[in-house]
Structures are given as structure tokens and as C-alpha cells.
Amino acid sequence: MQVKAPNNESARPPQELRSLPYRLRIYRLVRKLLLGFIFISIINGLFSYFFYTPKMYRINRENRDLVIRYHILQDKMRSLEREMEEIAHRDNYVYRPLFSTDPLQIEGIETPYPESKYAPLKEDIHSSLMISTWKQMDRMARELYARSLSLDELQNLSKNKERLSTAIPALWPIDRSLLRNGIDPFGWRIHPIYHQRIFHKGVDLPGNVGDPVYATGDAVVESIDERNSRKGYGRQVLLDHQFGYKTRYAHLSKVLVKPGEKIVRGQLIGELGRSGGVTGPHLHYEVIHQGQVVNPINYFNKNMTPEEYERIMAEVREQNLEKFEK
């Protein structure tokens, strides 16, 4: 009969079992705890994946509430945008026409902010909603800034309405009865000398050398340039009418004013000529508002007859004479 060899551990006496190293017993205990923790984590993950836990339910509810709040905020901003559009419409088509002034132009005010400003929001789960909301708010902030500046300007105009009425460049700068051929209009055109498409910043009023050129509104002579060059504006006068308006009179044959001189509407400031880059005698006339060139034709009464123009000029000369006598 064959006798089995006894198991080493079972064959060990109780005293030897109790003498197992302390670290080995600790290792076995830690291993059991880790296995239990891993098992519980797997069960919890599977449960969370297939079933809502109270924590997940709370997070999802908060996310839904956040999305609803964003949509409510967007609706309110759209309503405010419609009100601001109405204010801008009244500003441009009601209030400003009362003062005969152009809409306020602020360079770059319509330019959106760069996308880099919204880059930190792209990591959020609701990034598209958050970015669109912020862009809407930034657009409103720019529009609000523009309306605020426009209101400040209108307040200034209302306080000085009497001065404004004579400062606005509202007359023809030459006698219409002396006007030859057609007016070269404001805007893009092919330059008659350079044969390139350039932006014409004013209107060209053809006439004869020596025809009188008048100030179109009360102003101060900001600068003159009497260089008789073959290029550019040639002899020119720049008037500052205040209230954001300036006018330029170029290609003159003679300048009759000096820098810093106060000018009244209808006053003779120079004579029409052909100095600078021209193909024939004419007056290049510009109207500048808030640093931006605007179409001078908008300030002319195109239906005015030569007789009506002469009558207005006679009244202007009489008013100017009274001012000088005072």
C-alpha cells in the first residue's frame, strides 16, 4: 500500500502556522480588500451605466435647467435687439434728419470679435449654445456703445441748434449758373489720368478758371495748401465746420483765406482752377463727417433753379454783411 505524502501546511503543527511572517498575512488581507473594491467598482459602473443613480439624476436635471435658462436669455436678448433696432431706426431716419446730420459712423463697430475670445468655452458640453449666447451679447454691447455715442452727439446738436443750422455744409460751393457739363459723382470710378479704378471721395463741379468758390457753411479754416503741383489736389482749402463736419475745396487757381480764419456761409474763399492732377478746370468738393467722406450730393437741392440759388445767395450775403457789421 502506497502512503500519500502529507501536505506541508497541514502537516505543520499549529505553532508553526502561527509563526507565519506578519507581512505575508498583511499582504493576503490587502489582496482581498483590493479584489473586493474592484468587484464593487465594476458592479457600480455597470449599475450606473444601465440605471440612473441619484447623483446622475441631479446632474442631468441641472443640465436641463441650464439649457432652459440659456434659451430664455437668448429670447430676452432677441427682444432687446428688436428694441435697439427700433431706436437705431428713429436715430437715423427721424432725429438726425431734424438736425440735417448724417448717421454716426464708427470704424470697426460691426466687426465681430475674433474666435479666440470664445476658445475657452469650446471644452464645455454646451459649447455651441454658450458661444452663440456670448456672441449675441457682444453684438448687443457694440450696438449699445454706438447708440450711446449717437445720443451724446444728438444732445450736443440740440444744445447748439442755431449754430448748427448755419454750420451744416448745405449750399452749392459754386454758382450753379456757371456750372459746365455734368457733375462727376461720388464713389468708385475709373480715374481719367491714372486709368485705374479708385474711390472718388467727392464730386467734381466743372467750370471756368476764376469762377468764385464759396464756403458752404460757417467754419474755421483748418488748413490750406497752395502748392501748384501736377498731382493730387493742387491748391486746396480745408474748412472745419464743427459738429463733426469738414469740407474740402481742391484744384483751385487762387486761395483767398488763411489758416485759422473764421468763415461764414457764402463767403468767397477761392477761385476755381485746374491745379493738381486734372484734365480740365473744375472744383473737387468733399464733405467729411466724423472722419468719413460722405456724398456731397445729399446736401444739395438738385431741383433748385438758378434763380432760387441766386436768391438764397443774396440772402446769405445780406446775412453775412449784418454779421460783419456787428
Short mmCIF file of N, CA, C and O in Angstrom, two decimals, residues 180-246:
data_model
loop_
_atom_site.label_atom_id
_atom_site.label_comp_id
_atom_site.label_asym_id
_atom_site.label_seq_id
_atom_site.Cartn_x
_atom_site.Cartn_y
_atom_site.Cartn_z
N ARG A 180 -20.58 123.94 -65.85
CA ARG A 180 -20.43 123.44 -67.21
C ARG A 180 -20.47 121.92 -67.23
O ARG A 180 -19.90 121.27 -66.37
N ASN A 181 -21.15 121.39 -68.24
CA ASN A 181 -21.22 119.94 -68.42
C ASN A 181 -21.84 119.27 -67.19
O ASN A 181 -22.55 119.89 -66.42
N GLY A 182 -21.55 117.99 -67.02
CA GLY A 182 -22.16 117.25 -65.91
C GLY A 182 -21.25 117.17 -64.70
O GLY A 182 -20.05 117.48 -64.76
N ILE A 183 -21.83 116.72 -63.59
CA ILE A 183 -21.10 116.55 -62.34
C ILE A 183 -20.47 115.16 -62.31
O ILE A 183 -21.13 114.16 -62.59
N ASP A 184 -19.17 115.10 -61.99
CA ASP A 184 -18.52 113.81 -61.82
C ASP A 184 -18.85 113.32 -60.42
O ASP A 184 -18.47 113.95 -59.43
N PRO A 185 -19.58 112.19 -60.28
CA PRO A 185 -20.19 111.85 -59.00
C PRO A 185 -19.22 111.23 -57.99
O PRO A 185 -18.08 110.87 -58.29
N PHE A 186 -19.74 111.10 -56.79
CA PHE A 186 -19.07 110.48 -55.65
C PHE A 186 -19.08 108.96 -55.81
O PHE A 186 -20.06 108.39 -56.26
N GLY A 187 -17.98 108.28 -55.44
CA GLY A 187 -17.96 106.82 -55.45
C GLY A 187 -16.88 106.26 -56.35
O GLY A 187 -15.97 106.97 -56.81
N TRP A 188 -16.96 104.96 -56.62
CA TRP A 188 -15.95 104.28 -57.43
C TRP A 188 -16.04 104.73 -58.89
O TRP A 188 -17.12 104.89 -59.43
N ARG A 189 -14.86 104.87 -59.51
CA ARG A 189 -14.81 105.28 -60.91
C ARG A 189 -13.43 104.95 -61.48
O ARG A 189 -12.50 104.59 -60.74
N ILE A 190 -13.31 105.05 -62.81
CA ILE A 190 -12.02 104.91 -63.47
C ILE A 190 -11.40 106.30 -63.55
O ILE A 190 -11.97 107.22 -64.14
N HIS A 191 -10.23 106.47 -62.93
CA HIS A 191 -9.59 107.78 -62.90
C HIS A 191 -9.20 108.20 -64.31
O HIS A 191 -8.60 107.42 -65.07
N PRO A 192 -9.53 109.45 -64.70
CA PRO A 192 -9.28 109.89 -66.08
C PRO A 192 -7.81 110.01 -66.42
O PRO A 192 -7.45 110.01 -67.61
N ILE A 193 -6.93 110.12 -65.42
CA ILE A 193 -5.50 110.26 -65.69
C ILE A 193 -4.77 108.94 -65.45
O ILE A 193 -4.00 108.48 -66.29
N TYR A 194 -5.01 108.33 -64.30
CA TYR A 194 -4.29 107.11 -63.93
C TYR A 194 -4.90 105.85 -64.55
O TYR A 194 -4.28 104.80 -64.54
N HIS A 195 -6.14 105.96 -65.05
CA HIS A 195 -6.84 104.85 -65.70
C HIS A 195 -6.92 103.62 -64.78
O HIS A 195 -6.79 102.48 -65.23
N GLN A 196 -7.11 103.89 -63.51
CA GLN A 196 -7.30 102.83 -62.51
C GLN A 196 -8.62 103.07 -61.77
O GLN A 196 -9.08 104.21 -61.67
N ARG A 197 -9.19 101.98 -61.28
CA ARG A 197 -10.44 102.09 -60.54
C ARG A 197 -10.12 102.54 -59.11
O ARG A 197 -9.50 101.83 -58.34
N ILE A 198 -10.54 103.76 -58.78
CA ILE A 198 -10.29 104.32 -57.45
C ILE A 198 -11.60 104.89 -56.91
O ILE A 198 -12.56 105.10 -57.66
N PHE A 199 -11.59 105.16 -55.61
CA PHE A 199 -12.77 105.74 -54.97
C PHE A 199 -12.68 107.26 -55.02
O PHE A 199 -11.73 107.85 -54.50
N HIS A 200 -13.68 107.87 -55.64
CA HIS A 200 -13.74 109.33 -55.75
C HIS A 200 -14.40 109.87 -54.48
O HIS A 200 -15.59 109.63 -54.23
N LYS A 201 -13.65 110.60 -53.67
CA LYS A 201 -14.10 111.00 -52.34
C LYS A 201 -15.04 112.20 -52.33
O LYS A 201 -15.54 112.57 -51.26
N GLY A 202 -15.25 112.82 -53.47
CA GLY A 202 -16.13 113.98 -53.52
C GLY A 202 -16.85 114.05 -54.85
O GLY A 202 -17.05 113.03 -55.52
N VAL A 203 -17.25 115.26 -55.24
CA VAL A 203 -17.86 115.48 -56.56
C VAL A 203 -17.02 116.53 -57.27
O VAL A 203 -16.44 117.42 -56.65
N ASP A 204 -16.94 116.41 -58.60
CA ASP A 204 -16.23 117.39 -59.42
C ASP A 204 -17.25 118.28 -60.11
O ASP A 204 -18.14 117.79 -60.82
N LEU A 205 -17.13 119.59 -59.89
CA LEU A 205 -18.05 120.57 -60.46
C LEU A 205 -17.28 121.38 -61.52
O LEU A 205 -16.50 122.28 -61.17
N PRO A 206 -17.46 121.10 -62.81
CA PRO A 206 -16.69 121.78 -63.86
C PRO A 206 -17.12 123.23 -64.05
O PRO A 206 -18.31 123.57 -63.89
N GLY A 207 -16.18 124.06 -64.36
CA GLY A 207 -16.45 125.48 -64.61
C GLY A 207 -15.29 126.11 -65.34
O GLY A 207 -14.49 125.43 -65.99
N ASN A 208 -15.17 127.41 -65.22
CA ASN A 208 -14.08 128.15 -65.86
C ASN A 208 -13.09 128.62 -64.80
O ASN A 208 -13.46 128.90 -63.65
N VAL A 209 -11.83 128.71 -65.21
CA VAL A 209 -10.81 129.20 -64.29
C VAL A 209 -11.18 130.61 -63.83
O VAL A 209 -11.50 131.47 -64.65
N GLY A 210 -11.17 130.80 -62.52
CA GLY A 210 -11.51 132.09 -61.95
C GLY A 210 -12.92 132.18 -61.43
O GLY A 210 -13.28 133.18 -60.77
N ASP A 211 -13.78 131.18 -61.70
CA ASP A 211 -15.13 131.20 -61.14
C ASP A 211 -15.05 131.22 -59.61
O ASP A 211 -14.20 130.54 -59.02
N PRO A 212 -15.91 132.00 -58.94
CA PRO A 212 -15.85 132.08 -57.48
C PRO A 212 -16.24 130.77 -56.80
O PRO A 212 -17.13 130.05 -57.27
N VAL A 213 -15.56 130.48 -55.70
CA VAL A 213 -15.84 129.30 -54.87
C VAL A 213 -16.22 129.80 -53.48
O VAL A 213 -15.50 130.61 -52.89
N TYR A 214 -17.38 129.31 -52.99
CA TYR A 214 -17.94 129.81 -51.73
C TYR A 214 -17.89 128.74 -50.64
O TYR A 214 -17.98 127.54 -50.91
N ALA A 215 -17.76 129.21 -49.39
CA ALA A 215 -17.89 128.31 -48.24
C ALA A 215 -19.34 127.87 -48.13
O ALA A 215 -20.25 128.69 -48.23
N THR A 216 -19.57 126.58 -47.90
CA THR A 216 -20.94 126.05 -47.86
C THR A 216 -21.55 126.10 -46.47
O THR A 216 -22.71 125.72 -46.29
N GLY A 217 -20.79 126.57 -45.48
CA GLY A 217 -21.32 126.72 -44.13
C GLY A 217 -20.33 127.48 -43.27
O GLY A 217 -19.15 127.65 -43.64
N ASP A 218 -20.81 127.99 -42.12
CA ASP A 218 -19.91 128.67 -41.19
C ASP A 218 -18.80 127.71 -40.77
O ASP A 218 -19.07 126.52 -40.48
N ALA A 219 -17.57 128.21 -40.69
CA ALA A 219 -16.46 127.31 -40.38
C ALA A 219 -15.23 128.11 -39.98
O ALA A 219 -15.24 129.35 -39.95
N VAL A 220 -14.18 127.37 -39.68
CA VAL A 220 -12.84 127.92 -39.44
C VAL A 220 -11.91 127.24 -40.44
O VAL A 220 -12.01 126.03 -40.67
N VAL A 221 -11.01 128.02 -41.03
CA VAL A 221 -10.06 127.44 -41.99
C VAL A 221 -9.07 126.58 -41.22
O VAL A 221 -8.27 127.08 -40.43
N GLU A 222 -9.16 125.28 -41.45
CA GLU A 222 -8.25 124.36 -40.75
C GLU A 222 -6.88 124.35 -41.40
O GLU A 222 -5.84 124.37 -40.71
N SER A 223 -6.84 124.32 -42.73
CA SER A 223 -5.55 124.31 -43.41
C SER A 223 -5.73 124.74 -44.86
O SER A 223 -6.83 124.66 -45.41
N ILE A 224 -4.64 125.19 -45.45
CA ILE A 224 -4.63 125.48 -46.89
C ILE A 224 -3.36 124.86 -47.47
O ILE A 224 -2.38 124.62 -46.76
N ASP A 225 -3.40 124.60 -48.77
CA ASP A 225 -2.22 124.08 -49.47
C ASP A 225 -2.18 124.78 -50.82
O ASP A 225 -3.04 124.56 -51.67
N GLU A 226 -1.18 125.62 -51.00
CA GLU A 226 -1.08 126.41 -52.23
C GLU A 226 -0.02 125.89 -53.18
O GLU A 226 0.39 126.60 -54.11
N ARG A 227 0.43 124.65 -52.98
CA ARG A 227 1.40 124.09 -53.90
C ARG A 227 0.72 123.78 -55.23
O ARG A 227 -0.28 123.07 -55.28
N ASN A 228 1.24 124.28 -56.28
CA ASN A 228 0.66 124.11 -57.61
C ASN A 228 1.29 122.89 -58.28
O ASN A 228 1.95 123.00 -59.31
N SER A 229 1.12 121.74 -57.69
CA SER A 229 1.71 120.51 -58.24
C SER A 229 0.84 119.96 -59.36
O SER A 229 -0.31 120.35 -59.53
N ARG A 230 1.41 119.05 -60.09
CA ARG A 230 0.67 118.43 -61.19
C ARG A 230 -0.08 117.18 -60.75
O ARG A 230 -0.74 116.55 -61.56
N LYS A 231 0.09 116.81 -59.50
CA LYS A 231 -0.60 115.64 -58.98
C LYS A 231 -1.40 116.02 -57.74
O LYS A 231 -1.18 117.05 -57.12
N GLY A 232 -2.36 115.16 -57.41
CA GLY A 232 -3.13 115.36 -56.19
C GLY A 232 -4.13 116.48 -56.29
O GLY A 232 -4.62 116.82 -57.37
N TYR A 233 -4.41 117.12 -55.16
CA TYR A 233 -5.46 118.13 -55.07
C TYR A 233 -5.01 119.52 -55.52
O TYR A 233 -5.83 120.42 -55.66
N GLY A 234 -3.70 119.71 -55.69
CA GLY A 234 -3.24 121.04 -56.06
C GLY A 234 -3.53 122.04 -54.96
O GLY A 234 -3.40 121.74 -53.78
N ARG A 235 -3.89 123.27 -55.35
CA ARG A 235 -4.27 124.28 -54.34
C ARG A 235 -5.61 123.88 -53.73
O ARG A 235 -6.58 123.62 -54.45
N GLN A 236 -5.66 123.88 -52.39
CA GLN A 236 -6.88 123.43 -51.73
C GLN A 236 -7.07 124.14 -50.40
O GLN A 236 -6.14 124.68 -49.81
N VAL A 237 -8.33 124.12 -49.94
CA VAL A 237 -8.72 124.68 -48.64
C VAL A 237 -9.52 123.62 -47.89
O VAL A 237 -10.40 122.98 -48.47
N LEU A 238 -9.22 123.43 -46.60
CA LEU A 238 -9.97 122.51 -45.74
C LEU A 238 -10.63 123.33 -44.63
O LEU A 238 -9.93 124.01 -43.87
N LEU A 239 -11.96 123.29 -44.57
CA LEU A 239 -12.72 124.03 -43.55
C LEU A 239 -13.25 123.07 -42.49
O LEU A 239 -13.70 121.96 -42.81
N ASP A 240 -13.21 123.52 -41.24
CA ASP A 240 -13.77 122.77 -40.12
C ASP A 240 -15.04 123.47 -39.67
O ASP A 240 -15.01 124.59 -39.16
N HIS A 241 -16.19 122.81 -39.87
CA HIS A 241 -17.50 123.40 -39.54
C HIS A 241 -17.96 123.07 -38.11
O HIS A 241 -19.07 123.45 -37.74
N GLN A 242 -17.13 122.33 -37.37
CA GLN A 242 -17.54 121.83 -36.06
C GLN A 242 -18.67 120.80 -36.24
O GLN A 242 -19.04 120.46 -37.35
N PHE A 243 -19.19 120.29 -35.14
CA PHE A 243 -20.28 119.30 -35.16
C PHE A 243 -19.91 118.08 -36.01
O PHE A 243 -20.77 117.39 -36.54
N GLY A 244 -18.61 117.82 -36.15
CA GLY A 244 -18.16 116.64 -36.89
C GLY A 244 -18.05 116.82 -38.38
O GLY A 244 -17.75 115.86 -39.10
N TYR A 245 -18.27 118.04 -38.91
CA TYR A 245 -18.25 118.28 -40.36
C TYR A 245 -17.01 119.05 -40.80
O TYR A 245 -16.59 120.00 -40.13
N LYS A 246 -16.47 118.63 -41.94
CA LYS A 246 -15.41 119.36 -42.62
C LYS A 246 -15.70 119.34 -44.12
O LYS A 246 -16.40 118.44 -44.61
#
